[in-house]
Coordinates of C-alpha atoms and ligand atoms in Angstrom, one line a residue:
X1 CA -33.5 -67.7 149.0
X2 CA -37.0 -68.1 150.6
X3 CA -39.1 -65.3 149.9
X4 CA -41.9 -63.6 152.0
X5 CA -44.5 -61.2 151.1
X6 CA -46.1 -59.4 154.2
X7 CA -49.4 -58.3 154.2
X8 CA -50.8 -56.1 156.4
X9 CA -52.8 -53.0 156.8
X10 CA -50.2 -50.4 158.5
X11 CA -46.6 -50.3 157.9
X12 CA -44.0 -47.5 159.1
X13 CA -43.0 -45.3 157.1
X14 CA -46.6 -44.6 155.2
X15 CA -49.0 -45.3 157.9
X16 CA -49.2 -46.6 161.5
X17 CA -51.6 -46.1 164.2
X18 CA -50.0 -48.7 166.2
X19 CA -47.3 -51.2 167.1
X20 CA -48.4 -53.4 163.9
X21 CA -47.1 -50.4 161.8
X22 CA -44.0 -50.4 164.0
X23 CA -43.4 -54.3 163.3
X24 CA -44.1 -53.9 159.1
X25 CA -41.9 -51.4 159.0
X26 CA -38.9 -53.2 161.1
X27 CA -39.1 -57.0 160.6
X28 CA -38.7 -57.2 156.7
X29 CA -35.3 -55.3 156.7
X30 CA -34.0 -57.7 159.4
X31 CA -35.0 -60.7 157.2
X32 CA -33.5 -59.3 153.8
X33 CA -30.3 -58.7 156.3
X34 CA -30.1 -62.1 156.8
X35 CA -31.2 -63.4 153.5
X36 CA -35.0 -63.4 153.4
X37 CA -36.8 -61.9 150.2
X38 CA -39.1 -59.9 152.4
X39 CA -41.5 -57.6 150.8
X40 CA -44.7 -56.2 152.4
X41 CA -48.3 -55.5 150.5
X42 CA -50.7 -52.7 151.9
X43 CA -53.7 -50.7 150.9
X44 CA -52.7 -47.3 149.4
X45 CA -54.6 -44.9 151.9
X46 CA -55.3 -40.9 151.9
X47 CA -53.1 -40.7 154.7
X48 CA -50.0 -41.5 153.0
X49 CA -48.1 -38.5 152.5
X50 CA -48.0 -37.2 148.8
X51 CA -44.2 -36.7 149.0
X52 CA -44.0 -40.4 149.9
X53 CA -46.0 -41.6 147.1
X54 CA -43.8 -39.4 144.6
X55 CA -41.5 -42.7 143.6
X56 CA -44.1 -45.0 143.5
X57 CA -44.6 -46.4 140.1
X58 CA -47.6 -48.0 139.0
X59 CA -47.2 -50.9 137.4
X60 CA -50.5 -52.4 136.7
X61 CA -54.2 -51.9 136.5
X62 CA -56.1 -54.9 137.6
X63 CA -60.3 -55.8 138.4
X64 CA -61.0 -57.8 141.7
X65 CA -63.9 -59.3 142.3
X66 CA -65.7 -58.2 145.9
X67 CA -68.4 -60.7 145.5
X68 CA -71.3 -59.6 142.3
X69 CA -68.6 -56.5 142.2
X70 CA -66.0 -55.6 140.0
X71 CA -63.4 -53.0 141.3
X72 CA -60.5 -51.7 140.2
X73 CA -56.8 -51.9 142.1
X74 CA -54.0 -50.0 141.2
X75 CA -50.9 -52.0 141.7
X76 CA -48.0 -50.0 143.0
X77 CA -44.5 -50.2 143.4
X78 CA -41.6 -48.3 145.7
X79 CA -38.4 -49.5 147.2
X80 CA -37.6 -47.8 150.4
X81 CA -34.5 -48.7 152.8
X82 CA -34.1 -51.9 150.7
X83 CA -37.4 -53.1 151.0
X84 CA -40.2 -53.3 148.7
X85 CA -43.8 -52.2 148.9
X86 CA -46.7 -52.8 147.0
X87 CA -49.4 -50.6 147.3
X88 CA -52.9 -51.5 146.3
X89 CA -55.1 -48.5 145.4
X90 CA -58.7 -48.2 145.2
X91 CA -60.2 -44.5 145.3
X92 CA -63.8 -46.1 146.8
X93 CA -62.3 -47.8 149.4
X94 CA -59.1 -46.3 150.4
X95 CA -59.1 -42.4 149.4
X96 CA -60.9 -41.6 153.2
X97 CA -59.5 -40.2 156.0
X98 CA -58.3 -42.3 159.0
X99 CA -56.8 -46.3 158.2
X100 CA -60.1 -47.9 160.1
X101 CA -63.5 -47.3 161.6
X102 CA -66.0 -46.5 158.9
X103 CA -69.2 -48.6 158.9
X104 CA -67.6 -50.9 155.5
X105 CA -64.6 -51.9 157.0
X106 CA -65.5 -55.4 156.1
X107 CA -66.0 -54.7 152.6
X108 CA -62.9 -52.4 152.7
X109 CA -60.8 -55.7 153.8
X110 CA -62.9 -58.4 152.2
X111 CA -61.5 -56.4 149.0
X112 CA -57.9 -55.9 150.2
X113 CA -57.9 -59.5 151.1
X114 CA -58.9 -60.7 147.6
X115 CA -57.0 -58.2 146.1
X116 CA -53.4 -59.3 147.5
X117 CA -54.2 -62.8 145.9
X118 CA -55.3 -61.1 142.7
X119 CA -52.3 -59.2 142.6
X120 CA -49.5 -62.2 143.3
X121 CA -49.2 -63.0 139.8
X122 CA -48.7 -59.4 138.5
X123 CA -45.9 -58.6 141.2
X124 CA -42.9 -59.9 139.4
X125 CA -42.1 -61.9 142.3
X126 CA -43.4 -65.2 143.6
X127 CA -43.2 -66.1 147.2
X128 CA -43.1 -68.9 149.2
X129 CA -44.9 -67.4 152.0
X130 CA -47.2 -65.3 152.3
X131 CA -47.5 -63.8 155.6
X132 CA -50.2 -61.8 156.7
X133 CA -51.0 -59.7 159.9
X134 CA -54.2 -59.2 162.6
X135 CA -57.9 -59.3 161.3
X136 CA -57.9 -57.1 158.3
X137 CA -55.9 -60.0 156.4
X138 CA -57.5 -62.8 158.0
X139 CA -59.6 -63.6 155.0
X140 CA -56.4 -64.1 152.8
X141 CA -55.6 -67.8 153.8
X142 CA -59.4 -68.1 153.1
X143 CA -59.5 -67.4 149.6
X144 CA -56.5 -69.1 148.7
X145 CA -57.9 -72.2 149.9
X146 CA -61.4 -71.4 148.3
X147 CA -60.7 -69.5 144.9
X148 CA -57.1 -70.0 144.6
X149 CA -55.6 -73.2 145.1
X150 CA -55.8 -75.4 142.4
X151 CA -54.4 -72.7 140.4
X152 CA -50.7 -73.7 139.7
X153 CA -48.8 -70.6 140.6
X154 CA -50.5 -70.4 144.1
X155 CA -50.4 -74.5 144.5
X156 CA -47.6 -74.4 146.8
X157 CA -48.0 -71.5 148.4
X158 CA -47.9 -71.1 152.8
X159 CA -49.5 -69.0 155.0
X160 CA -48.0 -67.3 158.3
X161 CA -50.9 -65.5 160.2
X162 CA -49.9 -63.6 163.2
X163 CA -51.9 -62.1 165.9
X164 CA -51.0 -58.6 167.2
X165 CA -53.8 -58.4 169.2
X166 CA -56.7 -61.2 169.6
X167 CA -59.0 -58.6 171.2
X168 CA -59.8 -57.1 167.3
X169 CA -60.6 -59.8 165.4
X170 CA -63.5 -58.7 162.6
X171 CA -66.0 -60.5 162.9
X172 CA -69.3 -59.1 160.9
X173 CA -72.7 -59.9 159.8
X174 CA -72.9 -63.1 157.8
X175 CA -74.3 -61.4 154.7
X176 CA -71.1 -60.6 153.6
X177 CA -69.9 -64.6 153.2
X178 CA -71.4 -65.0 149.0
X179 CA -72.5 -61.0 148.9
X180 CA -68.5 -59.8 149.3
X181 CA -66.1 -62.9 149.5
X182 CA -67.6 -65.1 147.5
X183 CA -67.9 -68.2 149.9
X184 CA -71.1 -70.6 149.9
X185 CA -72.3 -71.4 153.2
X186 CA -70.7 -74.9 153.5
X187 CA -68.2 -71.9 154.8
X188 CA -70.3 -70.8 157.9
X189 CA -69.1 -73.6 160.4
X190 CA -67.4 -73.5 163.4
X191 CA -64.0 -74.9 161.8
X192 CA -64.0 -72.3 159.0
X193 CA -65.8 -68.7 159.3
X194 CA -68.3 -68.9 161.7
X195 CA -67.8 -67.4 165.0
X196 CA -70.7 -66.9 167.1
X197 CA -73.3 -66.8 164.3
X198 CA -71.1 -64.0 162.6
X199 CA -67.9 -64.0 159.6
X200 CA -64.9 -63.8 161.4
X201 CA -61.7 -62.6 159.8
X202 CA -59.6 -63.7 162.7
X203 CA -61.4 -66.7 162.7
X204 CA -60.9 -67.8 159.4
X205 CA -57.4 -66.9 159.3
X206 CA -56.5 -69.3 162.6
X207 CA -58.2 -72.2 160.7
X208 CA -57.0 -72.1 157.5
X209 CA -53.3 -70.6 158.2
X210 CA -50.8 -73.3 158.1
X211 CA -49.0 -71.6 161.3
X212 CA -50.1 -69.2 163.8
X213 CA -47.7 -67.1 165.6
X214 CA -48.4 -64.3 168.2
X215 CA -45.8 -61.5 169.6
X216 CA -44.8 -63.3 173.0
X217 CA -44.2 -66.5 174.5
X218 CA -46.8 -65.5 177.4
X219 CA -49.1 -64.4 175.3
X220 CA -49.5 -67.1 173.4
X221 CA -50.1 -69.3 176.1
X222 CA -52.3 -66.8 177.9
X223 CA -55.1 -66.8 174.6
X224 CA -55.2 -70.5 174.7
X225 CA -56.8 -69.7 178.3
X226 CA -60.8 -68.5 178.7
X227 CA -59.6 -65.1 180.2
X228 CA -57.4 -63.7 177.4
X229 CA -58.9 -65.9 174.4
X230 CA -61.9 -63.6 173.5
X231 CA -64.0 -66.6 172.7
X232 CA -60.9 -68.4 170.5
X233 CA -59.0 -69.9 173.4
X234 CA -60.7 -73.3 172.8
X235 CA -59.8 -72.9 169.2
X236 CA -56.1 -71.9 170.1
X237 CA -56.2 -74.5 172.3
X238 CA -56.8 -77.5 169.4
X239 CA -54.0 -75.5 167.6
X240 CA -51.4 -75.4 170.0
X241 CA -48.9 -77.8 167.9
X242 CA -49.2 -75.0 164.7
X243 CA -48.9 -71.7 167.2
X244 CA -45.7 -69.8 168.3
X245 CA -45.1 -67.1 170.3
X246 CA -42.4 -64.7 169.0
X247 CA -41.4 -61.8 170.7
X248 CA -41.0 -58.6 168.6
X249 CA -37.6 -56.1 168.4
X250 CA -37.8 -52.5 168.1
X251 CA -35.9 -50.9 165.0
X252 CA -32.3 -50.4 166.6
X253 CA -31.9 -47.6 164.1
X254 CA -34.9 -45.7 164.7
X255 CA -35.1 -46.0 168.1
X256 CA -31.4 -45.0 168.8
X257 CA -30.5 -42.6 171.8
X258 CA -27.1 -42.0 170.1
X259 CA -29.0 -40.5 167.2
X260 CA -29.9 -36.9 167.5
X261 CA -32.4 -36.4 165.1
X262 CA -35.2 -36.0 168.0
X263 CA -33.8 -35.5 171.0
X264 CA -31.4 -32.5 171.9
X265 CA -28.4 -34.5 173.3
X266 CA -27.6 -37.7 172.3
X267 CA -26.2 -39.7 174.4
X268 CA -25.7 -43.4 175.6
X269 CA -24.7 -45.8 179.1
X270 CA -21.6 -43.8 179.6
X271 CA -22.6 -40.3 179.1
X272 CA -26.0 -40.4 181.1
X273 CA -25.1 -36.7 182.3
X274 CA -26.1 -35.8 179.1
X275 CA -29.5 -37.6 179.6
X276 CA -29.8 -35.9 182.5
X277 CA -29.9 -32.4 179.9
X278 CA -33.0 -34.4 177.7
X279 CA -34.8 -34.7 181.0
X280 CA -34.8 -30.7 182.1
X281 CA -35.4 -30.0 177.8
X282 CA -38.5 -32.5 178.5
X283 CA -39.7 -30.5 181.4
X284 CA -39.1 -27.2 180.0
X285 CA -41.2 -28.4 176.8
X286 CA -43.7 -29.7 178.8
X287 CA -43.8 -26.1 180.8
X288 CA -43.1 -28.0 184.1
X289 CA -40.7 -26.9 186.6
X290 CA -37.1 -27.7 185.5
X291 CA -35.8 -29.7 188.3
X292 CA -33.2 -32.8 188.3
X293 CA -33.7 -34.1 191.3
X294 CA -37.7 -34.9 190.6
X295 CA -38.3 -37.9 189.1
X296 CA -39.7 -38.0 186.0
X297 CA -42.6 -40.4 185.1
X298 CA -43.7 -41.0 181.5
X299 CA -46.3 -42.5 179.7
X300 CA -46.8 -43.1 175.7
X301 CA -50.2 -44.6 175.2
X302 CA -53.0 -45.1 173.5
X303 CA -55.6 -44.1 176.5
X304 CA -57.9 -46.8 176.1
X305 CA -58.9 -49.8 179.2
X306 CA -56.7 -52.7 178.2
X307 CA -53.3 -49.9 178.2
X308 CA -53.8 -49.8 182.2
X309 CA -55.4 -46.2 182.0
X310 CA -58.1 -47.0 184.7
X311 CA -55.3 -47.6 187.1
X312 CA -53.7 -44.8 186.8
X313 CA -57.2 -43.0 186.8
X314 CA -57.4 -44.7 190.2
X315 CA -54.0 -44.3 191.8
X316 CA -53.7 -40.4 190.3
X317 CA -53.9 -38.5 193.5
X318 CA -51.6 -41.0 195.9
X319 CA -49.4 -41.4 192.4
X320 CA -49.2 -37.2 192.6
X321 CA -48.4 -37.5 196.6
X322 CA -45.0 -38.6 195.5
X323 CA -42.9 -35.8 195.2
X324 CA -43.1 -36.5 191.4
X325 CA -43.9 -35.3 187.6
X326 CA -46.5 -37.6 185.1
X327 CA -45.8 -36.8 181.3
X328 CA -48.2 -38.5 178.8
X329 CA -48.6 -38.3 175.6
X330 CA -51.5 -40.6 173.7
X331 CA -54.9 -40.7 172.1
X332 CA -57.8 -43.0 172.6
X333 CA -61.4 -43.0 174.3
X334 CA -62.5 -39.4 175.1
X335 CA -62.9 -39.9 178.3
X336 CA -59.3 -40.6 179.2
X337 CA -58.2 -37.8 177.3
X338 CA -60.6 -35.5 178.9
X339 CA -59.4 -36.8 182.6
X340 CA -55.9 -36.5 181.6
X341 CA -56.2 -32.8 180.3
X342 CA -58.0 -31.9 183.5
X343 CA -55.3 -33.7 185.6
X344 CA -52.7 -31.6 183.8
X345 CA -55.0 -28.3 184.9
X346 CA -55.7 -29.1 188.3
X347 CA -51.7 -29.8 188.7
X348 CA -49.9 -27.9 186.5
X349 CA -46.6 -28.2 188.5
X350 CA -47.2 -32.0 188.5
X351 CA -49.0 -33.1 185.3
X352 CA -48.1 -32.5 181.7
X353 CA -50.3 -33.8 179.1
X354 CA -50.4 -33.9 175.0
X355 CA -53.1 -35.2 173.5
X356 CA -52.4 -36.8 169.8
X357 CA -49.6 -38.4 168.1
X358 CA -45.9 -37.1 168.0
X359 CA -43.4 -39.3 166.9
X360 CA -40.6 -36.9 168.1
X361 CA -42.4 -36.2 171.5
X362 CA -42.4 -40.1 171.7
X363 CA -38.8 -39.9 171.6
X364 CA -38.0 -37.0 174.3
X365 CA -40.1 -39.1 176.7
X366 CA -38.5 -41.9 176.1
X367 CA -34.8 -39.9 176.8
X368 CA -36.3 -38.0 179.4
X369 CA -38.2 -39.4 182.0
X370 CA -36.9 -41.8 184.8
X371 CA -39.3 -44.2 185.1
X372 CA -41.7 -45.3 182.4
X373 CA -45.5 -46.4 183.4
X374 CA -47.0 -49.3 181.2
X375 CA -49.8 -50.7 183.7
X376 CA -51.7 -52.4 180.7
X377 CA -53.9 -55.3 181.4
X378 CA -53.4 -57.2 178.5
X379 CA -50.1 -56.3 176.3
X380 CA -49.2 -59.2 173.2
X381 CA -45.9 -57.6 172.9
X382 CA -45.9 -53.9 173.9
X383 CA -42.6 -52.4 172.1
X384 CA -43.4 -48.6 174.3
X385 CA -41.7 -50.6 177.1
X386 CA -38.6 -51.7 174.9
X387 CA -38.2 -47.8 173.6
X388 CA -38.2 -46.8 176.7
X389 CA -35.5 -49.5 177.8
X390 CA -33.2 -48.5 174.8
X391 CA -33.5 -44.7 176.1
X392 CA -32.2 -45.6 179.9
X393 CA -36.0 -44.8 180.9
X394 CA -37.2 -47.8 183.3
X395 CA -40.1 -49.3 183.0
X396 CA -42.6 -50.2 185.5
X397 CA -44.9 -52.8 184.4
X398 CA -47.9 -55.3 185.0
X399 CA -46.6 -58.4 184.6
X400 CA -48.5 -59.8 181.4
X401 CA -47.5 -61.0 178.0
X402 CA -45.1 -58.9 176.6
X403 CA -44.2 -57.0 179.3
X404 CA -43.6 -60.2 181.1
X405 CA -41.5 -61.7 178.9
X406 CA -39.1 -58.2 178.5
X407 CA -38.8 -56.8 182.0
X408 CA -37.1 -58.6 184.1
X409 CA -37.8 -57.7 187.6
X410 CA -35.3 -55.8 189.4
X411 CA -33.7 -57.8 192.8
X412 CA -32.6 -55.8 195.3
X413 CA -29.8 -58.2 196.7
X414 CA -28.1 -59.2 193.3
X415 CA -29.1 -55.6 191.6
X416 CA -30.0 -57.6 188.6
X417 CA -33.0 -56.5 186.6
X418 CA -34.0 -54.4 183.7
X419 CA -37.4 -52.4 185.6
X420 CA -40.1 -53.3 187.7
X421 CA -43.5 -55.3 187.6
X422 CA -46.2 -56.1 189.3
X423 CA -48.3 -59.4 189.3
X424 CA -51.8 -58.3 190.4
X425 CA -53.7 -55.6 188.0
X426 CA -54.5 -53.4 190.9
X427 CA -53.8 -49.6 191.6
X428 CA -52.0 -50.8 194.8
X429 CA -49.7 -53.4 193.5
X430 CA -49.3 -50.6 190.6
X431 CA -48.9 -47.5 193.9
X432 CA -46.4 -49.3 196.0
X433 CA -44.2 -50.3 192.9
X434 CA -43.5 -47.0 192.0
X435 CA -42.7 -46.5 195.6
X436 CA -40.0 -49.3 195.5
X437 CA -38.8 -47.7 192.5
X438 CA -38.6 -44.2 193.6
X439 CA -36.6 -45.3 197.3
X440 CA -34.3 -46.8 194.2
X441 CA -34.3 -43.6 192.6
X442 CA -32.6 -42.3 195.4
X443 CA -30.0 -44.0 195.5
X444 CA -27.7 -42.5 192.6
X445 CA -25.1 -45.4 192.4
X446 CA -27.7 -48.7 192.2
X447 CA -29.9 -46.4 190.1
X448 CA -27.9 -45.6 187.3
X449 CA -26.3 -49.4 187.3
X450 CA -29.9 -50.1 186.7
X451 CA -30.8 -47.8 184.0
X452 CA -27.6 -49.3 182.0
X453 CA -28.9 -52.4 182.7
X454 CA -32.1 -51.5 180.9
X455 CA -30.1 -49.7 178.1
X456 CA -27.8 -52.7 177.2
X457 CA -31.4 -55.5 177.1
X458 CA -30.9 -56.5 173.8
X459 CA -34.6 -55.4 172.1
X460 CA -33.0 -55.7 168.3
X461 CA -35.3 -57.4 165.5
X462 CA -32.0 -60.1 164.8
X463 CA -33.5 -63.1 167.5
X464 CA -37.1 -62.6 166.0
X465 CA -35.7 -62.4 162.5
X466 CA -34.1 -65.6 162.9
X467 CA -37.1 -67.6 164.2
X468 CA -39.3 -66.3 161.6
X469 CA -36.3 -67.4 159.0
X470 CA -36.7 -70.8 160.5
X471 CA -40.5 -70.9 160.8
X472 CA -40.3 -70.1 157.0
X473 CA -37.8 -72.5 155.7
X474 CA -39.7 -75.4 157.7
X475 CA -42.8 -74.9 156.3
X476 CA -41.5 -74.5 153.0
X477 CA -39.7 -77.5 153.0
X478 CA -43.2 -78.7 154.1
Ligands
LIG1 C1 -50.5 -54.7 169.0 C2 -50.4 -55.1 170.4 C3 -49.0 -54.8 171.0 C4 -47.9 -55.2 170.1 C5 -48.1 -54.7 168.7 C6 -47.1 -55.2 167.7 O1 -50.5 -53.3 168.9 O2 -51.4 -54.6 171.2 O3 -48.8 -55.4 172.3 O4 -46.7 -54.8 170.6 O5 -49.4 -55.1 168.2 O6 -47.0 -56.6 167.6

């Protein structure tokens, strides 16, 4: 039985701010369903819930070295839906509020990093792979190589890194190369750490991983290209014969429209009156006017630039001369959120906005809007557009990474087609497509065909699963 240890800095249940949480939490139980020893390794943060932490045992007390430091890590251990987590805790470094953005980050992970290799031979379980996730792990593949390797219980050891997003990639001031991982400055060249005369986490994990993988087919070839490769496309580019694109699943059972633990009236591709009942709750929560025969647009985002908001800044006021409704719920740059609360005063018949994070709100969007806006710019994966498919909402799209790979475009002669997309990032290409889409809307008989259509795309975790199960038994046999 191969066996993988994840490591990452979010994972669903304890803490997510994003689609990497969603991911943690989803892909290991698919692998152990088909035979992978998956387990996952994260920092124990504040914002775990108390209740959560209740069953967690802690099973050793260990000292990591963060360069001339010595801290402590509390090694912890829960089982949850099958799967087992460690948790590392260290009060310094982890008892804050919020997973990311305080002026140490670097330290925060430099220490997480090390302490995930510290940790291996205390876990009670030895993996084949160790597969870690976006920037804030990069430096694991690092150390092995460096501190680690001629060690015997980490000699055969391979690394997976996978890029969520190449955007964030942690790159920090080089000071931090002996002063908090230890590395001498044979380190600080182009084909290790060095990345524009700074440490780079993401760096460092794309040279030293023995595969790279990212969350779609078009996005890994779009970051081997200048536009989309933040600097690393050259990089990417050298590494092309070690880099897969792999696109993610949602969690079937979490994201189930069948299951009525969020929304009011479950329902599925034959009962879409019911749906109809989860659009007028959504519009009565949302204090709009309750009407059926409006369409419904929704939006679940975090409101920053690459998400697509500026478009919709832009195309607002024609979007609002459609007799339609805009629901959004999301966080991100203030000035978004300010724009969108002041949209939602100026038309309160038309816009309905919450600012934050609501799981459960996530959900009745998802069950009750009719067409679901995801204009991002750049998307790796997206999985907002694949919730929204699951829950009959249908997704209008730019056509880019992800969101290219999972919409298929609808064609009006065939009717085939799971939503609608658009090539060129503009708010006109982004305008008229909603127009198609709403002349669709109109037409009951070729609109519902296409919101089963939508509902039956198979988004499960099982044909990721099984490429990561090969990727894994390959390079183990390596
Ligand atoms: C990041 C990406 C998103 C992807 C998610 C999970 O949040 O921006 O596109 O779906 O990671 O891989």
């Amino acid at each position: 039985m191969i066996k993988v240890l994840h490591a990452a800095a979010e994972a669903v249940p304890f803490v997510k701010t994003g689609g990497l949480g969603d991911v943690i939490g989803a892909l290991p139980k698919e692998l152990i369903h088909r035979g992978v020893d998956a387990r996952v390794i994260l920092p124990r943060y504040r914002d775990i819930a108390a209740e959560m932490l209740d069953q967690m045992v802690v099973t050793h007390r260990i000292t990591v070295p963060v360069g001339w430091r010595q801290q402590v890590c509390e090694i912890g251990e829960i089982q949850l839906d099958g799967v087992t987590f460690y948790l590392l805790g260290n009060d310094y470094y982890f008892d804050r509020a919020g997973l990311y953005g305080h002026a140490d980050d670097h330290e925060r992970f430099a220490f997480f990093c090390r302490a995930v290799l510290e940790a291996l031979p205390y876990l009670g379980f030895e993996p084949d792979i160790l597969h870690s996730h976006d920037w804030h792990t990069g430096m694991i593949s690092v150390l092995l190589e460096a501190h680690y390797r001629q060690l015997p219980a980490y000699a055969a050891l391979k690394t997976v890194f996978t890029i969520h997003n190449l955007e964030y990639q942690g790159n920090f001031a080089s000071d931090m190369l002996g002063d908090m991982l230890d590395l001498g400055w044979e380190y600080f060249s182009p084909d290790r750490v060095e990345f524009s005369g700074q440490v780079s986490f993401m760096k460092g994990a794309i040279n030293f991983s023995d595969w790279i993988t990212t969350v779609s087919k078009s996005y890994a070839e779009q970051i081997q290209q200048p536009e989309y490769g933040h600097g690393l496309d050259g990089l990417l580019r050298s590494r092309a014969d070690r880099l897969t694109g792999i696109v993610n699943g949602i969690d079937f059972a979490e994201y189930n429209p069948r299951n009525g633990a969020y929304i009011a009236n479950p329902f599925d591709g034959r009962s879409l009156r019911k749906r109809r009942e989860n659009k007028r709750h959504l519009q009565a929560e949302m204090g709009l006017p309750v009407a059926e025969e409006i369409p419904v647009l929704g939006m679940v985002s975090r409101l920053v630039d690459s998400k697509g908001i500026p478009l919709i800044a832009e195309a607002l006021e024609a979007l609002l001369a459609f007799p339609c409704q805009l629901v959004v719920l999301g966080q991100g740059q203030e000035a978004y959120e300010q724009f969108f609360a002041e949209a939602a005063r100026r038309y309160p018949r038309q816009v309905a906005v919450k600012i934050g994070f609501d799981s459960g709100l996530a959900r009745r969007i998802f069950a009750g809007s009719d067409l679901f806006l995801m204009p991002s710019r750049v998307e790796p994966c997206g999985l907002s557009q694949l919730n929204a498919m699951r829950y009959g909402s249908v997704p209008v799209v730019h056509a880019t990474g992800g969101l290219k790979d999972t919409v298929l475009p609808y064609q009006a002669f065939s009717g085939e087609g799971t939503g609608f997309s658009f090539a060129e990032y503009d708010a006109a290409a982004l305008l008229s497509t909603v127009g198609q889409a709403l002349t669709l809307f109109q037409d009951k008989k070729a609109w519902n065909k296409l919101v089963q259509a939508a509902m039956r795309a198979n988004s499960s975790w099982q044909p990721a699963a099984g490429q990561y199960q090969v990727l894994y038994s390959q390079l183990s046999a390596k």
